[in-house]
């Protein structure tokens, strides 16, 4: 890294034009001539084609003819003044940045302390535990309610199934009874059936007992008139 | 511009800012397991539909995940930054009850919120003026009781530079 002490700076400054204070002392006294010399001291060894002009021309255009003899020099600097001023600025900036860093650190420290004291406190964790316990109690209550409900639902289901089974059994029973009755009735009727054996006897019987179906009936079902069987 | 969704009011800033569940800084992730059908998840469904946008608006740094039809009964699970997991059973609860429960166990209390508000107010002085980002007012002319902005109300002759200069020249 460059050593930037006052000696190195003086060496660099020697290449510049002398400042107004030293320039008047160094140059031959009582110089009423107007303007400085055309070549006062060392200058950068560029040719007449110096740095191209800005503005209207591009960087490839040559500068104007009137600028051929122009010699651009850095601004005049008083080395002592510069040294003094830079030293003062350095001290000033050093002090200011130190102050700023100090204040920043203080603010950060305060913030961190506040955060710690806020989060780490015993009562906060106590509160948290209490709330968690309450939450667990709520969950337990909910679990109890749920189990109760499930139990009820199971009972209900069992009852329904039983009921359905009973009804089914009853229906089956009724059906069987019906069929039984029919069978018995048929058996009874079978006694009066006409079989090939008693066919002749039944025919004789029918011919012997003529029945008269010629009768009138009123709305109540009572026989009103009867024709005489001839 | 047409309104989007079944209840577009959920997208309004007014509705979102009405959410009052602000989680403690320890809560990092919230997970909701619920079913899309069945009357036991009804409260959870309503909670997810109506209240979760409000919660997310107020807690932008909390990750909220929803899992559908993976559980026989709905629940909400919170993952805190110390590894602790908090389980909340939300079966047979209305969405209001769920929000109240959550606010009670993991939300910042009103007292804490007020304290934080006061701290924030302390950082900035309301009497200073400057860029709108940091102050309430930008120019002295906006403060009541001060000289109004010359762009709106012209200054009296005595305060204007040109008249003062002319006066001096005269004298």
mmCIF file of C-alpha atoms in Angstrom:
data_model
loop_
_atom_site.group_PDB
_atom_site.id
_atom_site.type_symbol
_atom_site.label_atom_id
_atom_site.label_comp_id
_atom_site.label_asym_id
_atom_site.label_seq_id
_atom_site.Cartn_x
_atom_site.Cartn_y
_atom_site.Cartn_z
ATOM 1 C CA UNK A 1 0.000 0.000 0.000
ATOM 2 C CA UNK A 2 1.196 3.519 -0.810
ATOM 3 C CA UNK A 3 2.926 5.324 2.036
ATOM 4 C CA UNK A 4 1.143 8.623 2.155
ATOM 5 C CA UNK A 5 3.202 10.694 4.537
ATOM 6 C CA UNK A 6 3.867 14.387 4.192
ATOM 7 C CA UNK A 7 7.281 13.690 2.530
ATOM 8 C CA UNK A 8 5.775 11.561 -0.209
ATOM 9 C CA UNK A 9 3.081 14.156 -0.749
ATOM 10 C CA UNK A 10 5.703 16.914 -1.084
ATOM 11 C CA UNK A 11 7.517 14.900 -3.692
ATOM 12 C CA UNK A 12 4.330 14.515 -5.699
ATOM 13 C CA UNK A 13 3.421 18.167 -5.266
ATOM 14 C CA UNK A 14 6.756 19.342 -6.611
ATOM 15 C CA UNK A 15 5.544 18.406 -10.049
ATOM 16 C CA UNK A 16 2.594 20.817 -9.834
ATOM 17 C CA UNK A 17 2.574 24.518 -10.331
ATOM 18 C CA UNK A 18 3.550 26.422 -7.165
ATOM 19 C CA UNK A 19 0.579 27.901 -5.248
ATOM 20 C CA UNK A 20 -0.162 31.647 -5.141
ATOM 21 C CA UNK A 21 1.826 32.115 -1.907
ATOM 22 C CA UNK A 22 5.012 30.395 -3.015
ATOM 23 C CA UNK A 23 4.670 31.265 -6.660
ATOM 24 C CA UNK A 24 4.999 34.975 -5.976
ATOM 25 C CA UNK A 25 8.051 34.396 -3.757
ATOM 26 C CA UNK A 26 9.850 31.955 -6.086
ATOM 27 C CA UNK A 27 9.372 33.740 -9.374
ATOM 28 C CA UNK A 28 11.673 36.727 -10.019
ATOM 29 C CA UNK A 29 10.428 39.605 -7.891
ATOM 30 C CA UNK A 30 8.773 42.642 -9.457
ATOM 31 C CA UNK A 31 7.450 40.835 -12.465
ATOM 32 C CA UNK A 32 4.875 43.209 -13.802
ATOM 33 C CA UNK A 33 4.511 41.154 -17.024
ATOM 34 C CA UNK A 34 0.999 40.014 -17.695
ATOM 35 C CA UNK A 35 0.225 36.278 -17.396
ATOM 36 C CA UNK A 36 2.487 33.372 -16.458
ATOM 37 C CA UNK A 37 5.278 32.001 -18.686
ATOM 38 C CA UNK A 38 4.225 29.716 -21.431
ATOM 39 C CA UNK A 39 6.110 26.732 -19.968
ATOM 40 C CA UNK A 40 6.484 27.237 -16.180
ATOM 41 C CA UNK A 41 8.426 24.193 -14.996
ATOM 42 C CA UNK A 42 7.859 20.501 -15.884
ATOM 43 C CA UNK A 43 4.767 19.549 -17.820
ATOM 44 C CA UNK A 44 3.340 16.279 -19.114
ATOM 45 C CA UNK A 45 5.129 15.291 -22.321
ATOM 46 C CA UNK A 46 2.045 14.896 -24.533
ATOM 47 C CA UNK A 47 2.170 16.062 -28.101
ATOM 48 C CA UNK A 48 0.055 18.805 -29.579
ATOM 49 C CA UNK A 49 -2.737 16.276 -29.979
ATOM 50 C CA UNK A 50 -3.807 16.372 -26.358
ATOM 51 C CA UNK A 51 -6.875 14.790 -24.788
ATOM 52 C CA UNK A 52 -9.779 15.063 -27.252
ATOM 53 C CA UNK A 53 -12.434 17.717 -26.540
ATOM 54 C CA UNK A 54 -15.798 16.838 -25.023
ATOM 55 C CA UNK A 55 -19.231 17.988 -26.216
ATOM 56 C CA UNK A 56 -19.829 18.263 -29.970
ATOM 57 C CA UNK A 57 -16.869 16.159 -31.075
ATOM 58 C CA UNK A 58 -16.414 12.413 -30.547
ATOM 59 C CA UNK A 59 -13.306 10.991 -28.960
ATOM 60 C CA UNK A 60 -11.795 10.267 -32.405
ATOM 61 C CA UNK A 61 -11.993 13.862 -33.692
ATOM 62 C CA UNK A 62 -8.800 15.887 -33.469
ATOM 63 C CA UNK A 63 -8.781 18.967 -31.253
ATOM 64 C CA UNK A 64 -8.942 22.436 -32.875
ATOM 65 C CA UNK A 65 -5.875 24.193 -34.332
ATOM 66 C CA UNK A 66 -6.205 26.990 -31.791
ATOM 67 C CA UNK A 67 -5.659 24.434 -29.059
ATOM 68 C CA UNK A 68 -2.421 23.131 -30.518
ATOM 69 C CA UNK A 69 -0.253 25.151 -28.136
ATOM 70 C CA UNK A 70 -2.595 24.648 -25.175
ATOM 71 C CA UNK A 71 -0.954 23.124 -22.179
ATOM 72 C CA UNK A 72 -3.232 21.894 -19.439
ATOM 73 C CA UNK A 73 -1.749 21.874 -15.996
ATOM 74 C CA UNK A 74 -3.244 20.802 -12.680
ATOM 75 C CA UNK A 75 -4.490 23.634 -10.483
ATOM 76 C CA UNK A 76 -1.934 25.445 -8.343
ATOM 77 C CA UNK A 77 -1.474 24.011 -4.907
ATOM 78 C CA UNK A 78 0.181 25.442 -1.864
ATOM 79 C CA UNK A 79 1.938 22.431 -0.348
ATOM 80 C CA UNK A 80 2.051 23.739 3.196
ATOM 81 C CA UNK A 81 -1.561 24.768 3.167
ATOM 82 C CA UNK A 82 -2.526 21.453 1.600
ATOM 83 C CA UNK A 83 -0.636 19.514 4.203
ATOM 84 C CA UNK A 84 -2.155 21.474 7.032
ATOM 85 C CA UNK A 85 -5.661 21.212 5.630
ATOM 86 C CA UNK A 86 -5.460 17.496 4.904
ATOM 87 C CA UNK A 87 -4.101 16.817 8.352
ATOM 88 C CA UNK A 88 -6.940 18.778 9.932
ATOM 89 C CA UNK A 89 -9.535 16.963 7.806
ATOM 90 C CA UNK A 90 -8.039 13.640 8.717
ATOM 91 C CA UNK A 91 -8.286 14.349 12.408
ATOM 92 C CA UNK A 92 -11.800 15.703 12.050
ATOM 93 C CA UNK A 93 -13.030 12.708 10.113
ATOM 94 C CA UNK A 94 -11.333 10.330 12.492
ATOM 95 C CA UNK A 95 -13.076 11.897 15.457
ATOM 96 C CA UNK A 96 -16.457 11.976 13.720
ATOM 97 C CA UNK A 97 -16.365 8.377 12.570
ATOM 98 C CA UNK A 98 -15.256 7.292 16.028
ATOM 99 C CA UNK A 99 -18.209 9.126 17.545
ATOM 100 C CA UNK A 100 -20.618 7.619 15.052
ATOM 101 C CA UNK A 101 -19.312 4.116 15.695
ATOM 102 C CA UNK A 102 -19.622 4.709 19.407
ATOM 103 C CA UNK A 103 -23.233 5.817 19.163
ATOM 104 C CA UNK A 104 -24.116 2.994 16.821
ATOM 105 C CA UNK A 105 -22.651 0.433 19.182
ATOM 106 C CA UNK A 106 -24.538 1.989 22.069
ATOM 107 C CA UNK A 107 -27.868 1.816 20.254
ATOM 108 C CA UNK A 108 -27.267 -1.790 19.224
ATOM 109 C CA UNK A 109 -26.342 -2.717 22.762
ATOM 110 C CA UNK A 110 -29.519 -1.140 24.096
ATOM 111 C CA UNK A 111 -31.652 -2.931 21.530
ATOM 112 C CA UNK A 112 -30.065 -6.271 22.302
ATOM 113 C CA UNK A 113 -30.535 -5.793 26.002
ATOM 114 C CA UNK A 114 -34.175 -4.884 25.541
ATOM 115 C CA UNK A 115 -34.746 -7.931 23.355
ATOM 116 C CA UNK A 116 -33.090 -10.271 25.814
ATOM 117 C CA UNK A 117 -34.946 -8.894 28.771
ATOM 118 C CA UNK A 118 -38.158 -9.169 26.802
ATOM 119 C CA UNK A 119 -37.825 -12.746 25.598
ATOM 120 C CA UNK A 120 -35.922 -14.439 28.339
ATOM 121 C CA UNK A 121 -37.984 -13.377 31.252
ATOM 122 C CA UNK A 122 -39.312 -15.960 33.621
ATOM 123 C CA UNK A 123 -42.851 -14.725 33.658
ATOM 124 C CA UNK A 124 -43.152 -14.982 29.888
ATOM 125 C CA UNK A 125 -42.176 -18.633 29.923
ATOM 126 C CA UNK A 126 -44.501 -19.167 32.870
ATOM 127 C CA UNK A 127 -47.327 -17.610 30.918
ATOM 128 C CA UNK A 128 -46.499 -19.800 27.947
ATOM 129 C CA UNK A 129 -46.563 -22.929 30.072
ATOM 130 C CA UNK A 130 -49.878 -21.941 31.548
ATOM 131 C CA UNK A 131 -51.376 -21.382 28.117
ATOM 132 C CA UNK A 132 -50.029 -24.701 26.879
ATOM 133 C CA UNK A 133 -51.556 -26.427 29.887
ATOM 134 C CA UNK A 134 -54.876 -24.750 29.148
ATOM 135 C CA UNK A 135 -54.607 -25.869 25.548
ATOM 136 C CA UNK A 136 -53.966 -29.428 26.640
ATOM 137 C CA UNK A 137 -56.973 -29.269 28.917
ATOM 138 C CA UNK A 138 -59.085 -28.041 26.001
ATOM 139 C CA UNK A 139 -57.827 -30.877 23.858
ATOM 140 C CA UNK A 140 -58.625 -33.374 26.594
ATOM 141 C CA UNK A 141 -62.126 -31.961 26.881
ATOM 142 C CA UNK A 142 -62.566 -32.211 23.150
ATOM 143 C CA UNK A 143 -61.278 -35.774 23.227
ATOM 144 C CA UNK A 144 -63.779 -36.663 25.944
ATOM 145 C CA UNK A 145 -66.593 -35.113 23.939
ATOM 146 C CA UNK A 146 -65.492 -36.970 20.851
ATOM 147 C CA UNK A 147 -65.271 -40.293 22.623
ATOM 148 C CA UNK A 148 -68.684 -39.726 24.143
ATOM 149 C CA UNK A 149 -70.093 -39.003 20.737
ATOM 150 C CA UNK A 150 -68.430 -42.032 19.183
ATOM 151 C CA UNK A 151 -69.748 -44.236 21.957
ATOM 152 C CA UNK A 152 -73.245 -42.901 21.455
ATOM 153 C CA UNK A 153 -72.985 -43.446 17.759
ATOM 154 C CA UNK A 154 -71.869 -47.021 18.273
ATOM 155 C CA UNK A 155 -74.763 -47.685 20.604
ATOM 156 C CA UNK A 156 -77.169 -46.162 18.198
ATOM 157 C CA UNK A 157 -75.780 -48.313 15.439
ATOM 158 C CA UNK A 158 -76.081 -51.471 17.516
ATOM 159 C CA UNK A 159 -79.627 -50.627 18.463
ATOM 160 C CA UNK A 160 -80.516 -50.026 14.865
ATOM 161 C CA UNK A 161 -79.034 -53.311 13.796
ATOM 162 C CA UNK A 162 -80.857 -55.185 16.511
ATOM 163 C CA UNK A 163 -84.090 -53.505 15.589
ATOM 164 C CA UNK A 164 -83.591 -54.370 11.937
ATOM 165 C CA UNK A 165 -82.808 -57.979 12.783
ATOM 166 C CA UNK A 166 -85.906 -58.217 14.959
ATOM 167 C CA UNK A 167 -88.060 -56.793 12.245
ATOM 168 C CA UNK A 168 -86.618 -59.189 9.740
ATOM 169 C CA UNK A 169 -87.288 -62.118 11.992
ATOM 170 C CA UNK A 170 -90.826 -60.954 12.583
ATOM 171 C CA UNK A 171 -91.451 -60.549 8.911
ATOM 172 C CA UNK A 172 -90.112 -64.025 8.249
ATOM 173 C CA UNK A 173 -92.330 -65.435 10.955
ATOM 174 C CA UNK A 174 -95.415 -63.744 9.594
ATOM 175 C CA UNK A 175 -94.628 -65.004 6.140
ATOM 176 C CA UNK A 176 -94.198 -68.527 7.377
ATOM 177 C CA UNK A 177 -97.458 -68.334 9.288
ATOM 178 C CA UNK A 178 -99.262 -67.139 6.207
ATOM 179 C CA UNK A 179 -97.927 -70.001 4.208
ATOM 180 C CA UNK A 180 -98.886 -72.450 6.937
ATOM 181 C CA UNK A 181 -102.434 -71.118 6.972
ATOM 182 C CA UNK A 182 -102.678 -71.483 3.251
ATOM 183 C CA UNK A 183 -101.416 -75.016 3.404
ATOM 184 C CA UNK A 184 -103.930 -75.925 6.083
ATOM 185 C CA UNK A 185 -106.730 -74.281 4.180
ATOM 186 C CA UNK A 186 -105.780 -76.226 1.091
ATOM 187 C CA UNK A 187 -105.734 -79.419 3.101
ATOM 188 C CA UNK A 188 -109.219 -78.640 4.325
ATOM 189 C CA UNK A 189 -110.432 -77.935 0.841
ATOM 190 C CA UNK A 190 -108.791 -81.089 -0.426
ATOM 191 C CA UNK A 191 -111.375 -83.042 1.539
ATOM 192 C CA UNK A 192 -114.141 -81.633 -0.675
ATOM 193 C CA UNK A 193 -112.312 -82.130 -3.955
ATOM 194 C CA UNK A 194 -113.898 -84.187 -6.677
ATOM 195 C CA UNK A 195 -111.686 -87.183 -7.421
ATOM 196 C CA UNK A 196 -112.259 -89.851 -10.068
ATOM 197 C CA UNK A 197 -113.468 -92.165 -7.286
ATOM 198 C CA UNK A 198 -116.323 -90.086 -6.006
ATOM 199 C CA UNK A 199 -117.068 -88.479 -9.357
ATOM 200 C CA UNK A 200 -120.195 -90.517 -9.950
ATOM 201 C CA UNK A 201 -121.424 -90.019 -6.400
ATOM 202 C CA UNK A 202 -120.972 -86.283 -6.601
ATOM 203 C CA UNK A 203 -122.757 -86.081 -9.939
ATOM 204 C CA UNK A 204 -125.690 -88.008 -8.456
ATOM 205 C CA UNK A 205 -125.652 -85.685 -5.480
ATOM 206 C CA UNK A 206 -125.700 -82.579 -7.649
ATOM 207 C CA UNK A 207 -128.535 -83.844 -9.763
ATOM 208 C CA UNK A 208 -130.502 -84.747 -6.665
ATOM 209 C CA UNK A 209 -130.134 -81.249 -5.092
ATOM 210 C CA UNK A 210 -130.840 -78.546 -7.604
ATOM 211 C CA UNK A 211 -129.772 -75.113 -6.401
ATOM 212 C CA UNK A 212 -131.464 -71.933 -7.366
ATOM 213 C CA UNK A 213 -129.047 -69.088 -8.112
ATOM 214 C CA UNK A 214 -131.773 -66.819 -9.360
ATOM 215 C CA UNK A 215 -132.140 -64.246 -6.606
ATOM 216 C CA UNK A 216 -132.021 -60.469 -6.271
ATOM 217 C CA UNK A 217 -129.917 -58.666 -3.744
ATOM 218 C CA UNK A 218 -130.248 -55.218 -2.215
ATOM 219 C CA UNK A 219 -127.476 -52.848 -1.297
ATOM 220 C CA UNK A 220 -126.986 -54.377 2.101
ATOM 221 C CA UNK A 221 -126.502 -57.831 0.666
ATOM 222 C CA UNK A 222 -129.826 -59.281 1.801
ATOM 223 C CA UNK A 223 -131.736 -61.447 -0.556
ATOM 224 C CA UNK A 224 -134.862 -59.655 -1.692
ATOM 225 C CA UNK A 225 -136.555 -61.866 -4.255
ATOM 226 C CA UNK A 226 -136.194 -65.400 -5.239
ATOM 227 C CA UNK A 227 -137.664 -67.103 -8.227
ATOM 228 C CA UNK A 228 -139.384 -70.375 -7.770
ATOM 229 C CA UNK A 229 -137.417 -73.331 -9.062
ATOM 230 C CA UNK A 230 -139.336 -75.282 -11.618
ATOM 231 C CA UNK B 1 -62.658 -4.685 -12.942
ATOM 232 C CA UNK B 2 -64.681 -7.801 -12.034
ATOM 233 C CA UNK B 3 -64.592 -9.188 -8.498
ATOM 234 C CA UNK B 4 -62.755 -12.468 -8.147
ATOM 235 C CA UNK B 5 -63.826 -15.465 -6.119
ATOM 236 C CA UNK B 6 -66.898 -16.422 -4.140
ATOM 237 C CA UNK B 7 -66.413 -13.874 -1.326
ATOM 238 C CA UNK B 8 -64.362 -11.055 -2.832
ATOM 239 C CA UNK B 9 -64.599 -9.146 0.425
ATOM 240 C CA UNK B 10 -61.840 -11.438 1.714
ATOM 241 C CA UNK B 11 -59.480 -9.666 -0.653
ATOM 242 C CA UNK B 12 -60.181 -6.150 0.621
ATOM 243 C CA UNK B 13 -57.615 -4.394 2.791
ATOM 244 C CA UNK B 14 -60.277 -3.392 5.282
ATOM 245 C CA UNK B 15 -61.289 -6.992 5.873
ATOM 246 C CA UNK B 16 -57.714 -8.178 6.122
ATOM 247 C CA UNK B 17 -56.675 -5.488 8.554
ATOM 248 C CA UNK B 18 -59.568 -6.481 10.824
ATOM 249 C CA UNK B 19 -57.773 -9.684 11.734
ATOM 250 C CA UNK B 20 -56.678 -9.498 15.358
ATOM 251 C CA UNK B 21 -54.533 -12.610 15.698
ATOM 252 C CA UNK B 22 -50.897 -11.525 15.785
ATOM 253 C CA UNK B 23 -48.637 -14.415 16.713
ATOM 254 C CA UNK B 24 -45.794 -14.227 19.180
ATOM 255 C CA UNK B 25 -42.379 -14.086 17.577
ATOM 256 C CA UNK B 26 -41.733 -17.711 18.578
ATOM 257 C CA UNK B 27 -44.338 -19.099 16.161
ATOM 258 C CA UNK B 28 -42.808 -19.997 12.821
ATOM 259 C CA UNK B 29 -45.112 -22.475 11.067
ATOM 260 C CA UNK B 30 -48.833 -23.113 11.238
ATOM 261 C CA UNK B 31 -50.332 -26.274 9.743
ATOM 262 C CA UNK B 32 -54.032 -26.974 9.291
ATOM 263 C CA UNK B 33 -55.282 -30.507 8.582
ATOM 264 C CA UNK B 34 -58.926 -30.673 7.601
ATOM 265 C CA UNK B 35 -61.412 -32.411 5.322
ATOM 266 C CA UNK B 36 -63.262 -30.903 2.425
ATOM 267 C CA UNK B 37 -66.470 -32.786 3.267
ATOM 268 C CA UNK B 38 -68.202 -33.781 6.455
ATOM 269 C CA UNK B 39 -69.869 -31.625 9.063
ATOM 270 C CA UNK B 40 -67.173 -32.153 11.705
ATOM 271 C CA UNK B 41 -64.681 -30.200 9.589
ATOM 272 C CA UNK B 42 -67.200 -27.446 8.893
ATOM 273 C CA UNK B 43 -65.669 -25.057 11.395
ATOM 274 C CA UNK B 44 -62.183 -25.797 10.131
ATOM 275 C CA UNK B 45 -63.255 -25.211 6.564
ATOM 276 C CA UNK B 46 -64.803 -21.874 7.433
ATOM 277 C CA UNK B 47 -61.670 -20.977 9.401
ATOM 278 C CA UNK B 48 -59.463 -21.742 6.405
ATOM 279 C CA UNK B 49 -61.731 -19.867 4.048
ATOM 280 C CA UNK B 50 -62.379 -16.727 6.083
ATOM 281 C CA UNK B 51 -59.803 -16.305 8.803
ATOM 282 C CA UNK B 52 -56.526 -17.572 7.407
ATOM 283 C CA UNK B 53 -56.137 -14.637 4.961
ATOM 284 C CA UNK B 54 -56.475 -12.273 7.899
ATOM 285 C CA UNK B 55 -53.923 -14.190 9.919
ATOM 286 C CA UNK B 56 -51.432 -14.339 7.065
ATOM 287 C CA UNK B 57 -51.864 -10.628 6.411
ATOM 288 C CA UNK B 58 -51.016 -9.805 9.988
ATOM 289 C CA UNK B 59 -48.195 -12.369 10.207
ATOM 290 C CA UNK B 60 -46.405 -12.271 6.871
ATOM 291 C CA UNK B 61 -43.399 -14.203 8.198
ATOM 292 C CA UNK B 62 -45.349 -17.197 9.485
ATOM 293 C CA UNK B 63 -45.562 -20.105 7.048
ATOM 294 C CA UNK B 64 -49.094 -21.511 6.809
ATOM 295 C CA UNK B 65 -49.710 -24.904 5.202
ATOM 296 C CA UNK B 66 -53.026 -26.619 4.541
ATOM 297 C CA UNK B 67 -53.462 -30.394 4.255
ATOM 298 C CA UNK B 68 -56.760 -31.699 2.919
ATOM 299 C CA UNK B 69 -58.395 -35.089 3.377
ATOM 300 C CA UNK B 70 -55.498 -36.710 5.183
ATOM 301 C CA UNK B 71 -56.993 -36.889 8.661
ATOM 302 C CA UNK B 72 -60.092 -38.411 10.234
ATOM 303 C CA UNK B 73 -60.586 -35.359 12.408
ATOM 304 C CA UNK B 74 -59.406 -31.777 11.830
ATOM 305 C CA UNK B 75 -56.616 -30.167 13.852
ATOM 306 C CA UNK B 76 -54.208 -27.249 13.789
ATOM 307 C CA UNK B 77 -50.534 -27.621 14.642
ATOM 308 C CA UNK B 78 -48.031 -24.878 15.447
ATOM 309 C CA UNK B 79 -44.280 -25.260 15.254
ATOM 310 C CA UNK B 80 -42.379 -22.878 17.523
ATOM 311 C CA UNK B 81 -38.771 -21.869 17.106
ATOM 312 C CA UNK B 82 -37.589 -23.896 20.102
ATOM 313 C CA UNK B 83 -38.826 -27.093 18.441
ATOM 314 C CA UNK B 84 -42.010 -27.289 20.456
ATOM 315 C CA UNK B 85 -45.176 -28.377 18.644
ATOM 316 C CA UNK B 86 -48.571 -27.210 19.821
ATOM 317 C CA UNK B 87 -51.584 -29.281 18.777
ATOM 318 C CA UNK B 88 -55.073 -27.801 18.761
ATOM 319 C CA UNK B 89 -58.075 -30.051 18.164
ATOM 320 C CA UNK B 90 -60.678 -28.117 16.163
ATOM 321 C CA UNK B 91 -63.307 -30.767 15.640
ATOM 322 C CA UNK B 92 -66.839 -29.546 16.218
ATOM 323 C CA UNK B 93 -65.744 -25.937 16.736
ATOM 324 C CA UNK B 94 -66.972 -22.906 14.804
ATOM 325 C CA UNK B 95 -64.381 -20.745 13.077
ATOM 326 C CA UNK B 96 -64.889 -17.974 15.619
ATOM 327 C CA UNK B 97 -64.121 -20.366 18.461
ATOM 328 C CA UNK B 98 -61.021 -21.553 16.658
ATOM 329 C CA UNK B 99 -59.679 -18.028 16.202
ATOM 330 C CA UNK B 100 -60.413 -17.185 19.816
ATOM 331 C CA UNK B 101 -58.623 -20.302 21.010
ATOM 332 C CA UNK B 102 -55.588 -19.601 18.851
ATOM 333 C CA UNK B 103 -55.452 -16.004 19.928
ATOM 334 C CA UNK B 104 -55.570 -17.029 23.535
ATOM 335 C CA UNK B 105 -52.730 -19.527 23.424
ATOM 336 C CA UNK B 106 -50.328 -18.063 20.868
ATOM 337 C CA UNK B 107 -51.400 -14.537 20.062
ATOM 338 C CA UNK B 108 -49.887 -11.345 21.406
ATOM 339 C CA UNK B 109 -52.049 -9.804 24.073
ATOM 340 C CA UNK B 110 -53.527 -6.349 23.680
ATOM 341 C CA UNK B 111 -51.176 -5.017 26.346
ATOM 342 C CA UNK B 112 -48.104 -6.290 24.522
ATOM 343 C CA UNK B 113 -49.326 -4.823 21.258
ATOM 344 C CA UNK B 114 -49.900 -1.440 22.844
ATOM 345 C CA UNK B 115 -46.452 -1.492 24.410
ATOM 346 C CA UNK B 116 -44.869 -2.293 21.069
ATOM 347 C CA UNK B 117 -46.850 0.495 19.445
ATOM 348 C CA UNK B 118 -45.592 2.961 22.044
ATOM 349 C CA UNK B 119 -41.997 1.847 21.513
ATOM 350 C CA UNK B 120 -42.330 2.322 17.800
ATOM 351 C CA UNK B 121 -43.791 5.780 18.299
ATOM 352 C CA UNK B 122 -40.870 6.712 20.542
ATOM 353 C CA UNK B 123 -38.380 6.127 17.749
ATOM 354 C CA UNK B 124 -39.686 8.927 15.567
ATOM 355 C CA UNK B 125 -40.543 12.465 16.644
ATOM 356 C CA UNK B 126 -43.842 13.637 15.220
ATOM 357 C CA UNK B 127 -42.788 17.294 15.192
ATOM 358 C CA UNK B 128 -39.936 16.890 12.713
ATOM 359 C CA UNK B 129 -40.518 17.253 8.997
ATOM 360 C CA UNK B 130 -38.670 15.803 6.044
ATOM 361 C CA UNK B 131 -38.977 12.988 3.476
ATOM 362 C CA UNK B 132 -42.369 11.330 3.554
ATOM 363 C CA UNK B 133 -40.740 7.992 4.288
ATOM 364 C CA UNK B 134 -39.520 9.065 7.711
ATOM 365 C CA UNK B 135 -41.702 11.988 8.758
ATOM 366 C CA UNK B 136 -45.333 12.946 8.800
ATOM 367 C CA UNK B 137 -44.892 16.253 6.964
ATOM 368 C CA UNK B 138 -42.482 17.251 4.268
ATOM 369 C CA UNK B 139 -42.311 21.017 4.558
ATOM 370 C CA UNK B 140 -42.798 23.606 7.279
ATOM 371 C CA UNK B 141 -45.658 25.046 5.272
ATOM 372 C CA UNK B 142 -47.755 21.944 5.952
ATOM 373 C CA UNK B 143 -47.747 22.470 9.724
ATOM 374 C CA UNK B 144 -50.771 24.270 11.085
ATOM 375 C CA UNK B 145 -50.007 27.686 12.489
ATOM 376 C CA UNK B 146 -47.063 28.244 10.157
ATOM 377 C CA UNK B 147 -46.752 30.389 7.071
ATOM 378 C CA UNK B 148 -48.696 28.649 4.259
ATOM 379 C CA UNK B 149 -46.984 27.447 1.127
ATOM 380 C CA UNK B 150 -46.249 30.389 -1.177
ATOM 381 C CA UNK B 151 -47.328 28.240 -4.144
ATOM 382 C CA UNK B 152 -50.880 28.247 -2.749
ATOM 383 C CA UNK B 153 -51.072 31.604 -0.937
ATOM 384 C CA UNK B 154 -48.717 34.415 -2.065
ATOM 385 C CA UNK B 155 -46.472 35.779 0.670
ATOM 386 C CA UNK B 156 -47.074 39.345 1.855
ATOM 387 C CA UNK B 157 -44.883 41.959 0.195
ATOM 388 C CA UNK B 158 -42.711 42.491 3.266
ATOM 389 C CA UNK B 159 -41.518 38.872 3.238
ATOM 390 C CA UNK B 160 -40.598 38.723 -0.427
ATOM 391 C CA UNK B 161 -36.984 39.103 -1.481
ATOM 392 C CA UNK B 162 -37.549 41.401 -4.445
ATOM 393 C CA UNK B 163 -39.436 43.976 -2.386
ATOM 394 C CA UNK B 164 -36.967 43.836 0.445
ATOM 395 C CA UNK B 165 -34.116 44.447 -2.027
ATOM 396 C CA UNK B 166 -35.997 47.306 -3.681
ATOM 397 C CA UNK B 167 -36.716 48.836 -0.281
ATOM 398 C CA UNK B 168 -33.071 48.599 0.700
ATOM 399 C CA UNK B 169 -32.041 50.164 -2.586
ATOM 400 C CA UNK B 170 -34.485 53.000 -1.997
ATOM 401 C CA UNK B 171 -33.197 53.632 1.470
#
